[in-house]
Every structure is written in structure tokens, then in C-alpha cells.
Coordinates of C-alpha atoms and ligand atoms in Angstrom, one line a residue:
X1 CA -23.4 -2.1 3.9
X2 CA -23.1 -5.6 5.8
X3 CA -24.1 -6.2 8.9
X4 CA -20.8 -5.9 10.7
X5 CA -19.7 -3.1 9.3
X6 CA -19.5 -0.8 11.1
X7 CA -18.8 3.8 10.9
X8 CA -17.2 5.1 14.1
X9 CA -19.9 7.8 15.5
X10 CA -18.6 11.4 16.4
X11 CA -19.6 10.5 19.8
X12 CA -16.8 7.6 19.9
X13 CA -14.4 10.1 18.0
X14 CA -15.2 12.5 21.0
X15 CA -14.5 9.9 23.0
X16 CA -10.8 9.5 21.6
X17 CA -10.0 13.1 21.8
X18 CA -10.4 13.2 25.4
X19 CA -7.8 10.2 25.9
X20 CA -5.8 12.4 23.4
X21 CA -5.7 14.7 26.1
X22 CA -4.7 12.5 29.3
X23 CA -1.9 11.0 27.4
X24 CA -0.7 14.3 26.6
X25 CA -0.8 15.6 30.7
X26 CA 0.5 12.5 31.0
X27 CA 3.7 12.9 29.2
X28 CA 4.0 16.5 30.2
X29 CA 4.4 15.0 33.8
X30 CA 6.7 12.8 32.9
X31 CA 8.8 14.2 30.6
X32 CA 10.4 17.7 30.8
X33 CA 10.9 17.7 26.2
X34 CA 8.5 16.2 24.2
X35 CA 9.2 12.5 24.1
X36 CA 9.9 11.0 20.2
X37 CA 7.9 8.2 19.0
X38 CA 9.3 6.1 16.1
X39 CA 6.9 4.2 14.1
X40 CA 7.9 2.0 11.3
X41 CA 5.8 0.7 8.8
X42 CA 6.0 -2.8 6.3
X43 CA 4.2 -3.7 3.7
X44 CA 2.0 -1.7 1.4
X45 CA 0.9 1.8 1.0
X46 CA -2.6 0.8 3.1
X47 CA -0.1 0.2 6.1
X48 CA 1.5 3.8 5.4
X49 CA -1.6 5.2 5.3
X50 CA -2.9 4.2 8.4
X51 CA 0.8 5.0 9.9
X52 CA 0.2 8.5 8.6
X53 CA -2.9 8.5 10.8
X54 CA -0.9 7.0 13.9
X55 CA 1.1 9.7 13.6
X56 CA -1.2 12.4 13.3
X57 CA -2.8 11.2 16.7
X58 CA 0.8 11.0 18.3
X59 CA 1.1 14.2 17.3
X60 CA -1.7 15.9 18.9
X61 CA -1.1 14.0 21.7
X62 CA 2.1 15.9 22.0
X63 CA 4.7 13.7 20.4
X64 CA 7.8 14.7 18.0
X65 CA 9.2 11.7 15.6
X66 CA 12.6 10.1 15.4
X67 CA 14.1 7.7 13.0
X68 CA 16.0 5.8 15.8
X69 CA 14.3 3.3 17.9
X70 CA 17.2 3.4 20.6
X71 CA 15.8 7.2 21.2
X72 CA 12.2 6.8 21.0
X73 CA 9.8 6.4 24.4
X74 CA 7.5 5.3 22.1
X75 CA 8.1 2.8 19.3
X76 CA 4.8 1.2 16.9
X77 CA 5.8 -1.9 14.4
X78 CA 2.7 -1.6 11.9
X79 CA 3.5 -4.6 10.8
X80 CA 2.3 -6.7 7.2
X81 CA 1.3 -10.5 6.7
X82 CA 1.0 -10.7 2.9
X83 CA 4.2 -12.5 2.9
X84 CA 6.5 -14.6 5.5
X85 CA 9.5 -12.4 4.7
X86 CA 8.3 -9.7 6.7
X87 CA 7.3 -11.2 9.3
X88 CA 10.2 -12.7 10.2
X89 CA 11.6 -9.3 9.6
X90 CA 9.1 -8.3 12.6
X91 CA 10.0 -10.6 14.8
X92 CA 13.9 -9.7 14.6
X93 CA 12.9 -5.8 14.7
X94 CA 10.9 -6.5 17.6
X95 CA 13.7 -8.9 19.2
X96 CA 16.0 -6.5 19.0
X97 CA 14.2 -4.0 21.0
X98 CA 14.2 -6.5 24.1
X99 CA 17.7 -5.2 25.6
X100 CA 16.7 -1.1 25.2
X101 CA 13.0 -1.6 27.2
X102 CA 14.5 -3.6 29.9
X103 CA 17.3 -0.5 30.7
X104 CA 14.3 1.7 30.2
X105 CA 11.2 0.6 31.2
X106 CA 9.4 3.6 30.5
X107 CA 9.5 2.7 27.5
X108 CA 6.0 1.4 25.4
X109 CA 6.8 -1.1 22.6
X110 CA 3.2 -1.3 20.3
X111 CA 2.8 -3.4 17.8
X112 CA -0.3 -3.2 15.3
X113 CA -1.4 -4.1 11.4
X114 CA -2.3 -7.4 9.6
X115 CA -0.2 -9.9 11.3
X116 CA -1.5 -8.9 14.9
X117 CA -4.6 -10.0 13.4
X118 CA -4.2 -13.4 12.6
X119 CA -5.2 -15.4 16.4
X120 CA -2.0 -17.4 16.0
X121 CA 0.5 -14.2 15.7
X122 CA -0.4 -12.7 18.5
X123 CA -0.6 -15.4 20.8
X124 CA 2.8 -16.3 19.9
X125 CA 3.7 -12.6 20.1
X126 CA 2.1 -13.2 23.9
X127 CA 4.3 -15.7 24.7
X128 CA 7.5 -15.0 23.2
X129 CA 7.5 -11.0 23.7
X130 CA 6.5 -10.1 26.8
X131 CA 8.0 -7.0 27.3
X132 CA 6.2 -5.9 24.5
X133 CA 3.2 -3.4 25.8
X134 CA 0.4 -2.8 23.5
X135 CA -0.6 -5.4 20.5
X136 CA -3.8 -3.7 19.0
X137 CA -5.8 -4.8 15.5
X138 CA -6.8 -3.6 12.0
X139 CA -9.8 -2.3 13.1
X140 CA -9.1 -0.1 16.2
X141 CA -6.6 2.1 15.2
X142 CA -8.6 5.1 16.0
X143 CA -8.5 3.7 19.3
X144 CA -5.0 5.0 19.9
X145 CA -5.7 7.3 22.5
X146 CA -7.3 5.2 24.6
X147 CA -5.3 1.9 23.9
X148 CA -1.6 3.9 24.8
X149 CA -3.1 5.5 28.0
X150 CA -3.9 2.0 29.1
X151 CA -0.8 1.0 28.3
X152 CA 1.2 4.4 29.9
X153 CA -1.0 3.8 33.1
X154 CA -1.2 0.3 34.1
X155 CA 1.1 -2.7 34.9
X156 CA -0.6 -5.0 32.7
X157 CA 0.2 -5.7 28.9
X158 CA -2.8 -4.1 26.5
X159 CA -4.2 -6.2 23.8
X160 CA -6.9 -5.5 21.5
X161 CA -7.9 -7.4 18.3
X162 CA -11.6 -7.2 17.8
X163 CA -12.1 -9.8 14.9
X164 CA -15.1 -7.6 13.2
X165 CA -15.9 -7.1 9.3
X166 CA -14.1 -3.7 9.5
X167 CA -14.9 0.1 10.3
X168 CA -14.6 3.2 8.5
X169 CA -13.8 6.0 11.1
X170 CA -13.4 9.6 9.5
X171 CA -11.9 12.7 10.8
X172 CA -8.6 11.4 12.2
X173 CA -6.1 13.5 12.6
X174 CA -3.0 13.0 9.5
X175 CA 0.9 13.4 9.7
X176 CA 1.9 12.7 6.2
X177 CA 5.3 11.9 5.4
X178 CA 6.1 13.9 1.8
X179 CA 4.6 17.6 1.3
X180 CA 3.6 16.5 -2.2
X181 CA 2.8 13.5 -2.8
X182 CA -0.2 12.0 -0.8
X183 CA -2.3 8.5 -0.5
X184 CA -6.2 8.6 0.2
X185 CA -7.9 5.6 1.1
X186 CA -11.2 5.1 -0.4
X187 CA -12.3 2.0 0.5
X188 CA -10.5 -0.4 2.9
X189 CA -10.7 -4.4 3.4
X190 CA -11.3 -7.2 0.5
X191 CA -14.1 -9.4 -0.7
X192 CA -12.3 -11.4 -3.5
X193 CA -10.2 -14.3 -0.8
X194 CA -7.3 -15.6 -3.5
X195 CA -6.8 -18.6 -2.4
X196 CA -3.8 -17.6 -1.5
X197 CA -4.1 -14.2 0.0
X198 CA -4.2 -13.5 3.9
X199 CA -5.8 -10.1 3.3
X200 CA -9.2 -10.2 3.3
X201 CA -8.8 -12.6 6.6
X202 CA -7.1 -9.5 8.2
X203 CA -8.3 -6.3 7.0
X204 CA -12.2 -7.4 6.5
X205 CA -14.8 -7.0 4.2
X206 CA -14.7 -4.6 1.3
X207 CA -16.3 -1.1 2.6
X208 CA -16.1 2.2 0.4
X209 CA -15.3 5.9 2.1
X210 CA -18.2 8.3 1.4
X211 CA -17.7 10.4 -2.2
X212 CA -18.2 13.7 -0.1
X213 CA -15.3 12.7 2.5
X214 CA -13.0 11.7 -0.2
X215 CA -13.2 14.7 -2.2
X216 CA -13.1 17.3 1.2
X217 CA -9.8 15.1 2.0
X218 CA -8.6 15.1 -1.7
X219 CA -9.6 19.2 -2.3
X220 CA -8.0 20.1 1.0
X221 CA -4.3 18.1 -0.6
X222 CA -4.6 20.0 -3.7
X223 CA -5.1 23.3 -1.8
X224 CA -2.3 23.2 0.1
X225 CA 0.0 22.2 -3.2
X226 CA -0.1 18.0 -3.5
X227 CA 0.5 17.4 -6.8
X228 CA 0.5 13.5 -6.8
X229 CA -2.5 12.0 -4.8
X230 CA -2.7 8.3 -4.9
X231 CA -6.0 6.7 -4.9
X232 CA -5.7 3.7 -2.5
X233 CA -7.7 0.1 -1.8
X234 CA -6.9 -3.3 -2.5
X235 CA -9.3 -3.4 -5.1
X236 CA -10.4 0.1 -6.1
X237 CA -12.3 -1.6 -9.0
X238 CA -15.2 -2.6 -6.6
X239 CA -15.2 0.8 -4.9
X240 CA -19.1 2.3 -4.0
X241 CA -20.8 -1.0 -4.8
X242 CA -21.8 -1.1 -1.0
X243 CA -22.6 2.9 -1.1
X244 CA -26.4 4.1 -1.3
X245 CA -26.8 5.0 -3.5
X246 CA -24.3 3.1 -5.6
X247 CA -20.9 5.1 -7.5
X248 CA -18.6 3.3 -9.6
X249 CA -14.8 4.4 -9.3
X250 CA -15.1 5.8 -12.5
X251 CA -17.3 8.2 -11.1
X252 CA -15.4 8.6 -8.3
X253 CA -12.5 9.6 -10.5
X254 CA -14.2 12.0 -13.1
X255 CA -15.3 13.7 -9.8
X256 CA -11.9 14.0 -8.5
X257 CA -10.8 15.2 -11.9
X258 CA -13.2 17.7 -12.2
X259 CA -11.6 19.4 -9.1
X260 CA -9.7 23.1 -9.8
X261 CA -5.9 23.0 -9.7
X262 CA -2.7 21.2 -11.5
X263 CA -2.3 17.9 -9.9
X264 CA -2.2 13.9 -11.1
X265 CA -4.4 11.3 -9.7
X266 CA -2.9 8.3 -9.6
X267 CA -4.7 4.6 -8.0
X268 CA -4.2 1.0 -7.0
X269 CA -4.9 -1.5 -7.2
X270 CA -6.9 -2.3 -9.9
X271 CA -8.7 -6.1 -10.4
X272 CA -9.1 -7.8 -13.2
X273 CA -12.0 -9.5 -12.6
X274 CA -13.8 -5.7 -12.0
X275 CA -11.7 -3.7 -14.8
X276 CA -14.5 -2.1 -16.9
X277 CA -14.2 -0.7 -20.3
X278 CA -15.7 2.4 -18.3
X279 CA -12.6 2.8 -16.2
X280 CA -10.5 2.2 -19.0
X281 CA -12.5 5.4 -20.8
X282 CA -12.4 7.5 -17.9
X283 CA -8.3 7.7 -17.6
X284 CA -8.0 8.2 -21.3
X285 CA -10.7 11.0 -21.5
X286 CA -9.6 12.7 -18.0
X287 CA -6.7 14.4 -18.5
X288 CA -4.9 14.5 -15.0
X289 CA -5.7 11.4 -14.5
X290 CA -2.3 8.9 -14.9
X291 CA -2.0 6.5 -17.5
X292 CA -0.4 4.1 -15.3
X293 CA -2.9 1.0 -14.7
X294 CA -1.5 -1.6 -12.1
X295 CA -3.7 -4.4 -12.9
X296 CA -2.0 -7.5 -11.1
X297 CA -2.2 -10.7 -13.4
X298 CA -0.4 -12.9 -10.7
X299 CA -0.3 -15.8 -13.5
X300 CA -0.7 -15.7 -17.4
X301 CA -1.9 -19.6 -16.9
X302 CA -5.5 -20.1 -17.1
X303 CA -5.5 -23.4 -14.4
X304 CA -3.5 -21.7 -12.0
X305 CA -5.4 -18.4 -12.0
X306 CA -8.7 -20.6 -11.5
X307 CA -6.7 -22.3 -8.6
X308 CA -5.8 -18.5 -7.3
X309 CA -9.6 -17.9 -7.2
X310 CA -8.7 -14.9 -9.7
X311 CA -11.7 -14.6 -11.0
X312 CA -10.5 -13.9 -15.0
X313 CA -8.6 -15.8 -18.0
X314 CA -5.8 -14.4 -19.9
X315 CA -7.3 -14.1 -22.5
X316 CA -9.7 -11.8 -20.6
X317 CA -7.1 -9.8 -19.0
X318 CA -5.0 -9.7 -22.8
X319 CA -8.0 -8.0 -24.0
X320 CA -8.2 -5.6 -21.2
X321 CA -4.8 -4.5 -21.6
X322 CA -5.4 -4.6 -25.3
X323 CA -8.7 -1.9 -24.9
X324 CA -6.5 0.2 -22.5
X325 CA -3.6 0.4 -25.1
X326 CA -6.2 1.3 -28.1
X327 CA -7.6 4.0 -25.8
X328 CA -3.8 5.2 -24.7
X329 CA -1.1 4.2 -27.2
X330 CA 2.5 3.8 -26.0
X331 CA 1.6 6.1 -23.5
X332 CA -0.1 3.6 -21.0
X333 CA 1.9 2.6 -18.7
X334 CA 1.0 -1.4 -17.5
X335 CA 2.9 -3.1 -14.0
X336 CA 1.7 -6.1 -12.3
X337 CA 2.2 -8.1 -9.5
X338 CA 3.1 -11.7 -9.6
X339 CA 3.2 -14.7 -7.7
X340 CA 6.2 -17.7 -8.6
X341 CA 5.3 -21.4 -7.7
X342 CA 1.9 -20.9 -6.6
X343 CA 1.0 -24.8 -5.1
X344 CA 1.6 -27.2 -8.1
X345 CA 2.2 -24.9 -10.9
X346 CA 4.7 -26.4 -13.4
X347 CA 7.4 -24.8 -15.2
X348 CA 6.0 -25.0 -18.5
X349 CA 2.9 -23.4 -16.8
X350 CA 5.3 -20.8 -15.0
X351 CA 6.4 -20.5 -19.2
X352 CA 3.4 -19.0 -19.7
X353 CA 3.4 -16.2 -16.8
X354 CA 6.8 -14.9 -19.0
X355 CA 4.7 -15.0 -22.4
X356 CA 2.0 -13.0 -20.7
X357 CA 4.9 -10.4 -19.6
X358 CA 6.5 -10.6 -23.2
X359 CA 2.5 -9.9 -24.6
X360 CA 1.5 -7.0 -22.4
X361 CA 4.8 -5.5 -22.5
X362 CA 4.7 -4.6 -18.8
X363 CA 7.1 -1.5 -17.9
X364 CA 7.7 -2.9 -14.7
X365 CA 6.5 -5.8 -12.2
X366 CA 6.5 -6.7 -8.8
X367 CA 7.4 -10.6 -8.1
X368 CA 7.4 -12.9 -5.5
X369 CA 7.6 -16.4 -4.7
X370 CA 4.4 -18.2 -3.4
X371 CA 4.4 -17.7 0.7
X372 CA 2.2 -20.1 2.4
X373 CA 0.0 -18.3 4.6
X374 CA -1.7 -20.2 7.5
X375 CA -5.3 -20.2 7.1
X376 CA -5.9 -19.8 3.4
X377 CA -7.3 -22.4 1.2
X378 CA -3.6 -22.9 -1.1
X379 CA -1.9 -23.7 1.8
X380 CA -3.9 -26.7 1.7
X381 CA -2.7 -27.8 -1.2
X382 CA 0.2 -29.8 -2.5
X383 CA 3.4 -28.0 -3.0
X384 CA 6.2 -30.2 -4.1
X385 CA 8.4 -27.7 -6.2
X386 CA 11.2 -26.7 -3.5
X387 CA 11.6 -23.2 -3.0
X388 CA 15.8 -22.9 -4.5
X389 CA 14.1 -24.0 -8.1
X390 CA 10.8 -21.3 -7.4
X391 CA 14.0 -19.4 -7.0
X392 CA 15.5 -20.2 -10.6
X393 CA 12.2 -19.1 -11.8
X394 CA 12.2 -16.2 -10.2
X395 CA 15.3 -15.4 -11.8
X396 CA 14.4 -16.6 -15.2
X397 CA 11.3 -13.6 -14.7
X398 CA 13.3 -11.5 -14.1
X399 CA 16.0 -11.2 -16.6
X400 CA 12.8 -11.1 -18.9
X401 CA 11.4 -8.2 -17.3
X402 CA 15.0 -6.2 -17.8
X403 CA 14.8 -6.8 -21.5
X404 CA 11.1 -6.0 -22.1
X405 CA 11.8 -2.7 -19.8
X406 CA 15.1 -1.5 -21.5
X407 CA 12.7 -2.1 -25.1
X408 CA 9.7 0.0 -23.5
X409 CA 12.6 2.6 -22.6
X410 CA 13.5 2.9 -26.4
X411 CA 9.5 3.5 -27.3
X412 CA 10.1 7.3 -25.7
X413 CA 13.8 8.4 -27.5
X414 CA 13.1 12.0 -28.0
X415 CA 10.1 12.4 -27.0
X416 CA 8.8 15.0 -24.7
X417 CA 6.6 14.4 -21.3
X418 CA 4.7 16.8 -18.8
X419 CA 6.8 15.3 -15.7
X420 CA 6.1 15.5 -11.6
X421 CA 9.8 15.6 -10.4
X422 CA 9.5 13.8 -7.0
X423 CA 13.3 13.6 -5.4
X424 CA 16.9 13.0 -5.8
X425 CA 17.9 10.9 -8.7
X426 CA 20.2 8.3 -9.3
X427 CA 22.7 8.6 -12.1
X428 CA 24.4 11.9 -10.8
X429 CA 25.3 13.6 -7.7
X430 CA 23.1 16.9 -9.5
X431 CA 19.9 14.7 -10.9
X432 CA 16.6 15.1 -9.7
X433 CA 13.9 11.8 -10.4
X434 CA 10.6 12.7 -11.9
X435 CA 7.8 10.7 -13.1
X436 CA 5.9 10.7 -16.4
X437 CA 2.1 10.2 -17.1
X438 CA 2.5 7.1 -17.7
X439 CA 4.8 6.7 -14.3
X440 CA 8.0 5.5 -16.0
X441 CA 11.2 7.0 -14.2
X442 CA 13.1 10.1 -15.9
X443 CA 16.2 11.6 -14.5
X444 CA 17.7 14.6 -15.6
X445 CA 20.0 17.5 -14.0
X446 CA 18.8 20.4 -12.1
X447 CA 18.2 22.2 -9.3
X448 CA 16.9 20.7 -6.1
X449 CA 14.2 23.4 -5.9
X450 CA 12.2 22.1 -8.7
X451 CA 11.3 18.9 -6.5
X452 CA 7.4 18.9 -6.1
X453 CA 6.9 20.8 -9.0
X454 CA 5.8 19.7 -13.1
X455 CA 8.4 20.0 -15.7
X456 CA 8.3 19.4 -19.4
X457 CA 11.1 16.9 -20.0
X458 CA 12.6 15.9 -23.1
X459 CA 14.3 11.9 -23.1
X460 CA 17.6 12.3 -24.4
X461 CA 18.9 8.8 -23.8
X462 CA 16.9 5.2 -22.7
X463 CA 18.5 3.5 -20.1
X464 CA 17.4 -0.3 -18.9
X465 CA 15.1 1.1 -16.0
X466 CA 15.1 5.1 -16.2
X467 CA 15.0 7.6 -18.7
X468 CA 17.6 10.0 -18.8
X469 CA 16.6 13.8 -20.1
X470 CA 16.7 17.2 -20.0
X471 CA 14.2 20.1 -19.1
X472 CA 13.1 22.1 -21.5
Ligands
5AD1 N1 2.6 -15.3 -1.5 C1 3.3 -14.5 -2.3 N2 2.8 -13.3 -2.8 C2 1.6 -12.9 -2.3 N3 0.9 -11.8 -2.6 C3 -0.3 -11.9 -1.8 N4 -0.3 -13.0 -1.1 C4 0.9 -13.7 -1.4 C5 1.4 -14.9 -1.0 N5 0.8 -15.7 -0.1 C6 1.3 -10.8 -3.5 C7 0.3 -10.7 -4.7 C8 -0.4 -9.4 -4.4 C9 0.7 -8.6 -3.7 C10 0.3 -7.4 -2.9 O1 1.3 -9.6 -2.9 O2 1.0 -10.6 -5.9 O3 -0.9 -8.7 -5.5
SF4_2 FE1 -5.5 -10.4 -1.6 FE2 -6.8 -11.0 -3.9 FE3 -7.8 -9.2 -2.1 FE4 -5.6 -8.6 -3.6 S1 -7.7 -9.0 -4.4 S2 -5.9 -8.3 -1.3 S3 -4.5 -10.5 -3.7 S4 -7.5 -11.4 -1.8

């Protein structure tokens, strides 16, 4: 493990509990019920992880939850910086809230997460919003405690952004959101700097969970009944190469696998550049593990991905997917991410991003249009496509993706799949959504009690994005 990286003692965790407890005398001074705090969450399921461990520490420290920010005496932003869309989102969220802590200034506004950790955020977060209280970092969340009862107790704002390579801190209290479905993080920050990526400048360097905390954490979900545990970091691939000594994820996962009960282990995000044939073997020969790979290509042309600082070809990742789908059939399920008008691409080499879509046959893909992130090396560079025609392109992706989806629909007429039914569906007041092995989206009608539960599912009829079907 680097230098700078650092795992939070038991003696600092200690620490933590006993601010736990003077926020909670604290409130029950000032408030006759149990005051609500309201967190809300952007970005991806990293930021709703560590919001599921806000919570768990607002809990013990004697806060219930609310929806509504206009009720809350406490309200977190856990905010993202991947993209400029949601930070401006942010800042009219946070905006917003001005009016409601003036009339009650009781009131603690907190904002945390990727964007507070870029230097120029938060100092314009300093200026332009000071009524908001507490502005803490990536990498002191399980600082909570101590950070709110500063900010319940004195005049002063509280801010706290430690620029470190990262911590791993274990033991902290959870609050998960869904009784089935769970995320685990098992490693946190990134080591691979896209040239266009603000991550690894927030969220610090690549650091792994230890395999004995990750499977007490996973065998404690499956014991109380999670049936869909997700396998979280922003690139699992690399996962254990700092532990001593060293496991690979496929290890990791056959481990996990190997655990007693009736559940599906599901991960992302996978990278290219550290895809192995072994991983590729593990989720065909483990049977509850998903056959969903999200292995983000971000651009089928070869320039541009060198430009990205991707680290593969596409002809390397074509032959990837090609493995996976000799190893899994029609049952593998492939998604991507991907980035439109990265700094001087060209439409004919946007042209092939689509033919890599049309190759793969992705079931489904998450696109956005290149965001220029202060501080990376592509927002250097020259960038003269305007963003309405990034927009056409977008479009033109798009409409692609809905054809190749409605033809990976048609693959699965009549056949039957093992099914984890997770909510309400969509086509019908009585339909209930479930997912597949291969996560592709199959709604059928029945009764609200079988949510959380497997199903054995027959697909009656393809539609464009879902299946439709019926239990058997
Ligand atoms: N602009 C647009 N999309 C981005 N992503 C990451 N950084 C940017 C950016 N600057 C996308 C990538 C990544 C996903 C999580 O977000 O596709 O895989
Ligand atoms: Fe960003 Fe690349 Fe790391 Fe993903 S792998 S978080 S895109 S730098």
C-alpha cells in the first residue's frame, strides 16, 4: 500500500463514537422529537454507498430521515463532479435552500463528495454560499461525528478537505436504502487518470478493502435475505494488487460465490485495460455470479481511446467481448459507458464508436457528451466541435442503441430465465420488474409480495427495452 494511504485505527473509530454521542445529547436538548435529516445523493453508486454510511452514523446519532428538505434540521448534498451537469444541479439545490436556513437558523446545510474536493469548488462554495455550514471531503466521511458537532456547537462555518491519497476506514455503521438489494465497496479511488476523468483527482489512489472484511460484510447481507449484492469500485479489475499478499477479483469473486445461500453477485465497473481471461472464466464457471459485464469502451476509435489514456484498442476490447460471449452465449449481458465529442474527435471517428455498438451488440449503454473538467489533461486540448452538433451525435447513438436493444430483446422469445424481481414495473398498474442473469429488464403481472424474491419467468413478448412474461 502507498505511502499515503492510509486505514483508520480503532482508536480514531473510538474516537468518532464518542462525538456520536455529544451530537446525540445534543439534539435531545434541543429538540423535544427526533429531528429528520435529508441527505441526497448524485452521481454513482460509490456516492450511494458512502450516503448509506452517512446515514447509518445519523442514525446512531439519533436521527430519523425525510424526503423533504423544507422539513429536515439537517440536510447533506453528497454531491458528484464526473460531469458539469450535476454540478450545476448542486449549485441550484443548494441555492434553493438559502431562503429555509435563514427563517431557521438551526438549521445545518453540509455539503460533501467529489466536487467539494476539487480546491476551486469549494472556495467558490466559500464565497457564494455562506449560509452553508459544513463542506467536508472524500476522505473524512467517517469524521461525521465530529465534523457536525463542530458545526451544531460553534458560530463559525466547518470545512474539512484533507487532500490525501485516500483511507479505508471499516466498521461504520450502514443505513441501506432497499432490504434486498445491496452495494459493497471493495476497493475505493483510481489509478488509471483518463485524460479526461476528474476521479482519480478526487477520490485518490486505488486501495482494495481486506478479503476477510468484505466477505463478514457480504455473509452478514446474505444472512439477513439480500439477494442482489453489487460489487462496487471504479475499477474492480485492479482490485487486491496493493493487498499482501496479493488477490485478484477473480478470487475475490469465487470466494464470495462459494458463500451458503441463494443470492447473485453482481460488480462494476470493469476496465478494459485489466479484463482477464480469468475473470471472464470465473463468471461463466460460478454460477450466482451475473452474466452482466459492464466493461465501459468510451470510444470504439483507436486515436481517441489513446488520447483518453484508455489504456486498450478495439480490437483488444472486440476480442474481450468476443471470449466472454464464447464462454456465455446469448446469455451475457454487455453495457458500456460512453463519452460523445471527446476534444477533436471527428464524426467519421465518432462513426466508429456506433460500429463498435453495432459489433458487440451491447444490451444497453450509458452516453454522455464530453464535459470539460478543470484540471484534467483533455481539457487542455482543442475542442472545436460545438456542443448542439456533439448533440446530433448523441442522438444519432442513440437511435442505434434502440434498434440493437429491441434485436437483443428478440434473442430471448420464449425462453425461460431464473429472475430477481426487484419492484414495480412499468407496462401495467399490476406488473412487477425483475431482472435476468444476464440483467436485461422482464416485466410480468403479479403480486407485489413476490418483490425481493427469485422467479422462474418465461418471455412471452420482446419489447424495445423490457421483456414482457409470465411466471411459471
Ligand atoms: N465527460 C463526460 N463523461 C465523463 N465520464 C467521466 N468523465 C467524463 C467527462 N469529463 C463518464 C465516463 C465514465 C462514466 C462514469 O462517466 O463514460 O465511464
Ligand atoms: Fe475515471 Fe478512467 Fe478511473 Fe473510470 S477508470 S474513474 S473513467 S479515470
Amino acid at each position: 500500500m502507498s505511502a499515503d494511504i492510509k486505514r483508520i485505527s480503532e482508536a480514531e473509530l473510538e474516537e468518532q463514537k464518542k462525538y456520536e454521542n455529544k451530537v446525540k445529547s445534543l439534539l435531545a436538548q434541543r429538540y423535544r422529537d427526533k429531528p429528520l435529516a435529508c441527505v441526497v445523493t448524485y452521481g454513482c453508486q460509490q456516492n450511494v454507498a458512502d450516503s448509506e454510511r452517512i446515514k447509518g452514523m445519523l442514525s446512531v446519532m439519533g436521527y430519523e430521515f425525510t424526503d423533504k428538505r423544507n422539513e429536515a434540521k439537517l440536510v447533506i448534498f453528497n454531491t458528484c463532479a464526473v460531469r458539469e451537469h450535476a454540478e450545476d444541479r448542486v449549485y441550484g439545490n443548494v441555492g434553493a435552500l438559502k431562503k429555509y436556513k435563514l427563517a431557521n437558523p438551526d438549521v445545518i446545510i453540509a455539503l460533501c463528495g467529489c466536487m467539494m474536493q476539487q480546491k476551486h469548488i469549494a472556495e467558490k462554495m466559500h464565497e457564494s454560499f455562506p449560509f452553508v455550514d459544513l463542506v467536508f471531503g472524500t476522505h473524512v466521511v467517517h469524521r461525521l461525528p465530529e465534523l457536525l458537532y463542530k458545526a451544531l456547537t460553534r458560530r463559525k462555518r466547518v470545512y474539512e478537505l484533507p487532500d490525501t491519497d485516500g483511507v479505508i476506514a471499516e466498521g461504520i455503521p450502514v443505513r441501506r436504502d432497499n432490504e434486498k438489494k445491496a452495494f459493497i465497496p471493495i476497493m475505493y479511488g483510481c489509478n488509471n487518470f483518463c485524460s479526461y476523468c476528474i476521479v482519480p483527482y478526487v477520490r485518490g489512489r486505488e486501495r482494495s478493502r481486506k478479503v476477510e472484511d468484505i466477505r463478514r460484510e457480504f455473509t452478514e447481507l446474505v444472512n439477513s435475505g439480500y439477494k442482489e449484492i453489487m460489487l462496487l469500485g471504479q475499477n474492480v479489475n485492479s482490485y487486491g494488487k496493493d493487498l499482501e499478499p496479493r488477490v485478484s477479483f477473480s478470487e475475490l469473486l469465487r470466494i464470495l460465490n462459494g458463500i451458503e445461500g441463494d443470492f447473485r453477485i453482481l460488480f462494476m465497473t470493469s476496465h478494459p485495460k485489466d479484463c482477464t481471461k480469468e475473470l471472464l472464466e470465473t463468471m461463466a464457471q460460478c454460477d450466482k455470479i451475473a452474466n452482466h459485464l459492464h466493461l465501459p469502451f468510451q470510444s470504439g476509435n483507436n486515436r481517441i481511446l489513446k488520447l483518453m489514456n484508455r489504456g486498450y484498442t478495439r480490437e483488444k476490447y472486440l476480442s474481450l467481448i468476443n471470449y466472454a460471449k464464447e464462454l456465455m452465449g446469448d446469455e451475457l449481458s454487455v453495457t458500456s459507458d460512453i463519452i460523445v465529442g471527446f476534444p477533436g474527435e471527428t464524426y467519421e471517428e465518432f462513426l466508429d464508436t456506433k460500429s463498435l455498438v453495432e459489433e458487440i451488440g451491447a444490451t444497453s449503454l450509458f452516453t454522455f457528451i464530453y464535459s470539460k473538467r478543470e484540471g484534467t489533461p483533455a481539457a487542455e486540448m482543442d475542442d472545436p466541435v460545438p456542443h448542439e452538433e456533439k448533440a446530433k451525435w448523441l442522438a444519432e447513438l442513440l437511435e442505434l442503441q434502440e434498434q440493437m436493444s429491441a434485436k437483443q430483446m428478440k434473442l430471448h422469445a420464449g425462453k425461460t430465465f431464473k429472475c430477481f424481481v426487484y419492484g414495480k414495473g412499468k407496462l401495467g398498474d399490476n406488473y412487477l420488474a425483475a431482472r435476468t442473469d444476464g440483467n436485461l429488464i422482464i416485466e410480468f403481472e403479479g403480486d407485489e409480495g413476490l418483490i425481493g424474491t427469485f422467479q422462474r419467468i418465461k418471455v412471452v413478448e420482446p419489447l424495445t427495452y423490457v421483456l414482457r412474461g409470465e411466471k411459471i
